[in-house]
mmCIF file of C-alpha atoms in Angstrom:
data_model
loop_
_atom_site.group_PDB
_atom_site.id
_atom_site.type_symbol
_atom_site.label_atom_id
_atom_site.label_comp_id
_atom_site.label_asym_id
_atom_site.label_seq_id
_atom_site.Cartn_x
_atom_site.Cartn_y
_atom_site.Cartn_z
ATOM 1 C CA MET A 1 -81.207 -50.894 0.951
ATOM 2 C CA SER A 2 -83.548 -48.976 3.211
ATOM 3 C CA ARG A 3 -85.531 -46.046 1.853
ATOM 4 C CA ALA A 4 -83.714 -43.619 4.165
ATOM 5 C CA LEU A 5 -80.327 -44.866 2.987
ATOM 6 C CA ALA A 6 -81.425 -44.702 -0.657
ATOM 7 C CA ALA A 7 -82.691 -41.143 -0.171
ATOM 8 C CA CYS A 8 -79.376 -40.195 1.448
ATOM 9 C CA ALA A 9 -77.406 -41.708 -1.423
ATOM 10 C CA LEU A 10 -79.569 -39.921 -3.988
ATOM 11 C CA SER A 11 -79.158 -36.599 -2.156
ATOM 12 C CA ALA A 12 -75.381 -37.033 -2.019
ATOM 13 C CA TRP A 13 -75.284 -37.806 -5.749
ATOM 14 C CA ILE A 14 -77.377 -34.700 -6.592
ATOM 15 C CA ILE A 15 -75.111 -32.490 -4.469
ATOM 16 C CA ALA A 16 -72.002 -33.968 -6.116
ATOM 17 C CA VAL A 17 -73.383 -33.352 -9.607
ATOM 18 C CA GLN A 18 -74.329 -29.772 -8.723
ATOM 19 C CA ALA A 19 -70.899 -29.144 -7.191
ATOM 20 C CA GLN A 20 -69.246 -30.136 -10.470
ATOM 21 C CA GLY A 21 -71.241 -27.400 -12.142
ATOM 22 C CA THR A 22 -72.398 -27.353 -15.682
ATOM 23 C CA SER A 23 -70.864 -24.468 -17.494
ATOM 24 C CA ALA A 24 -73.430 -23.011 -19.804
ATOM 25 C CA PRO A 25 -72.093 -21.715 -23.081
ATOM 26 C CA PRO A 26 -71.581 -17.962 -23.220
ATOM 27 C CA PRO A 27 -74.327 -15.897 -24.815
ATOM 28 C CA PRO A 28 -73.933 -15.465 -28.596
ATOM 29 C CA ASN A 29 -71.882 -12.470 -29.778
ATOM 30 C CA SER A 30 -70.559 -11.814 -26.256
ATOM 31 C CA ALA A 31 -67.343 -11.243 -24.326
ATOM 32 C CA ARG A 32 -66.434 -12.035 -20.743
ATOM 33 C CA LEU A 33 -65.888 -9.321 -18.127
ATOM 34 C CA LEU A 34 -63.900 -10.098 -14.975
ATOM 35 C CA VAL A 35 -63.447 -7.537 -12.192
ATOM 36 C CA ASN A 36 -61.293 -8.485 -9.207
ATOM 37 C CA ARG A 37 -61.576 -6.675 -5.885
ATOM 38 C CA VAL A 38 -58.088 -6.036 -4.468
ATOM 39 C CA ALA A 39 -57.299 -7.874 -1.238
ATOM 40 C CA ASN A 40 -56.600 -4.697 0.766
ATOM 41 C CA PHE A 41 -59.820 -2.955 -0.331
ATOM 42 C CA GLY A 42 -61.155 -3.050 3.234
ATOM 43 C CA SER A 43 -63.100 -5.715 5.087
ATOM 44 C CA ASP A 44 -65.945 -3.348 5.945
ATOM 45 C CA LEU A 45 -66.271 -1.936 2.410
ATOM 46 C CA SER A 46 -67.996 -3.259 -0.690
ATOM 47 C CA LEU A 47 -67.072 -2.819 -4.322
ATOM 48 C CA VAL A 48 -70.199 -1.843 -6.241
ATOM 49 C CA LEU A 49 -69.983 -2.475 -9.971
ATOM 50 C CA SER A 50 -72.318 -1.129 -12.632
ATOM 51 C CA VAL A 51 -72.489 -1.730 -16.366
ATOM 52 C CA ASP A 52 -74.230 0.823 -18.570
ATOM 53 C CA GLY A 53 -75.801 2.513 -15.553
ATOM 54 C CA LYS A 54 -77.204 -0.659 -13.946
ATOM 55 C CA ASP A 55 -75.700 -2.195 -10.818
ATOM 56 C CA VAL A 56 -74.550 -5.768 -11.472
ATOM 57 C CA GLY A 57 -73.403 -6.519 -7.950
ATOM 58 C CA SER A 58 -71.887 -5.539 -4.643
ATOM 59 C CA PHE A 59 -68.750 -7.485 -3.759
ATOM 60 C CA THR A 60 -67.369 -7.941 -0.270
ATOM 61 C CA GLU A 61 -63.998 -9.304 0.774
ATOM 62 C CA GLY A 62 -62.889 -12.286 -1.323
ATOM 63 C CA ARG A 63 -65.629 -11.834 -3.949
ATOM 64 C CA ASN A 64 -65.174 -10.868 -7.616
ATOM 65 C CA TYR A 65 -67.366 -10.230 -10.635
ATOM 66 C CA SER A 66 -67.610 -12.525 -13.653
ATOM 67 C CA GLY A 67 -70.196 -11.915 -16.354
ATOM 68 C CA TYR A 68 -70.798 -11.414 -20.049
ATOM 69 C CA LEU A 69 -71.211 -8.311 -22.189
ATOM 70 C CA SER A 70 -72.686 -8.091 -25.648
ATOM 71 C CA ALA A 71 -70.395 -6.843 -28.402
ATOM 72 C CA GLY A 72 -70.338 -3.047 -28.676
ATOM 73 C CA GLN A 73 -69.613 -0.116 -26.385
ATOM 74 C CA HIS A 74 -70.192 -0.389 -22.622
ATOM 75 C CA VAL A 75 -69.448 1.834 -19.633
ATOM 76 C CA ILE A 76 -68.122 0.104 -16.493
ATOM 77 C CA ILE A 77 -68.218 2.003 -13.184
ATOM 78 C CA ALA A 78 -66.694 0.872 -9.878
ATOM 79 C CA ARG A 79 -67.520 2.605 -6.607
ATOM 80 C CA VAL A 80 -67.111 1.979 -2.892
ATOM 81 C CA ASN A 81 -69.903 1.463 -0.349
ATOM 82 C CA PRO A 82 -70.192 2.898 2.214
ATOM 83 C CA ASN A 83 -68.398 5.895 0.782
ATOM 84 C CA GLN A 84 -67.419 7.641 4.000
ATOM 85 C CA THR A 85 -64.410 9.426 2.483
ATOM 86 C CA GLY A 86 -66.084 10.773 -0.658
ATOM 87 C CA ALA A 87 -63.974 8.577 -2.961
ATOM 88 C CA GLY A 88 -64.861 9.250 -6.582
ATOM 89 C CA PRO A 89 -65.899 6.339 -8.801
ATOM 90 C CA ALA A 90 -63.700 4.777 -11.465
ATOM 91 C CA GLN A 91 -65.093 4.611 -14.981
ATOM 92 C CA LYS A 92 -63.968 2.781 -18.120
ATOM 93 C CA THR A 93 -65.517 2.734 -21.569
ATOM 94 C CA LEU A 94 -65.004 -0.560 -23.389
ATOM 95 C CA ASN A 95 -65.415 -1.309 -27.075
ATOM 96 C CA VAL A 96 -66.201 -4.977 -26.612
ATOM 97 C CA LYS A 97 -65.391 -7.573 -29.255
ATOM 98 C CA ALA A 98 -67.146 -10.934 -29.121
ATOM 99 C CA GLY A 99 -65.020 -13.853 -27.953
ATOM 100 C CA GLN A 100 -62.648 -11.759 -25.833
ATOM 101 C CA THR A 101 -62.032 -11.563 -22.080
ATOM 102 C CA TYR A 102 -61.696 -8.151 -20.423
ATOM 103 C CA SER A 103 -60.142 -8.279 -16.957
ATOM 104 C CA PHE A 104 -59.767 -5.433 -14.446
ATOM 105 C CA THR A 105 -58.737 -4.960 -10.836
ATOM 106 C CA ALA A 106 -60.698 -2.475 -8.725
ATOM 107 C CA GLY A 107 -59.230 -0.740 -5.694
ATOM 108 C CA LEU A 108 -58.871 2.487 -3.748
ATOM 109 C CA SER A 109 -55.885 4.754 -4.287
ATOM 110 C CA GLY A 110 -55.298 8.371 -3.320
ATOM 111 C CA GLY A 111 -58.865 8.887 -2.169
ATOM 112 C CA LYS A 112 -60.511 7.617 -5.343
ATOM 113 C CA MET A 113 -61.517 4.358 -6.941
ATOM 114 C CA THR A 114 -59.273 2.774 -9.547
ATOM 115 C CA LEU A 115 -60.140 0.300 -12.271
ATOM 116 C CA VAL A 116 -56.933 -1.031 -13.825
ATOM 117 C CA ARG A 117 -56.869 -3.344 -16.822
ATOM 118 C CA ASN A 118 -54.974 -6.554 -16.106
ATOM 119 C CA GLN A 119 -52.080 -7.353 -18.443
ATOM 120 C CA GLY A 120 -52.345 -10.130 -20.980
ATOM 121 C CA GLN A 121 -56.110 -9.931 -21.316
ATOM 122 C CA SER A 122 -58.502 -9.445 -24.220
ATOM 123 C CA VAL A 123 -57.746 -12.874 -25.618
ATOM 124 C CA PRO A 124 -60.250 -15.294 -27.152
ATOM 125 C CA VAL A 125 -62.032 -17.486 -24.598
ATOM 126 C CA TYR A 126 -64.179 -19.587 -26.953
#
């Protein structure tokens, strides 16, 4: 086997292994937070999500948030960017229990942001 072919095969194997992903275990004493951006949010708008006053991401069309929170109380805020209409942010206070999943859908309704808890959530994930 030529060196070039061997290098190609090795590269393909590395990419395949990375594509499978290795799911790291969740942090100790944590819960999972999922925030979905509604499909009709707007293609030229971003959902900006913050946790406890710190931005955790800006999500464009087709993108959602998935992360972990430590047990205890947290404040989740969703806002739109650019905010050309003056839409107010949505805010939720969560009392997080370790081992649970908290799932929300963020959208715009009536000139303000909404953050609606998805049904059937807050179940153990590990």
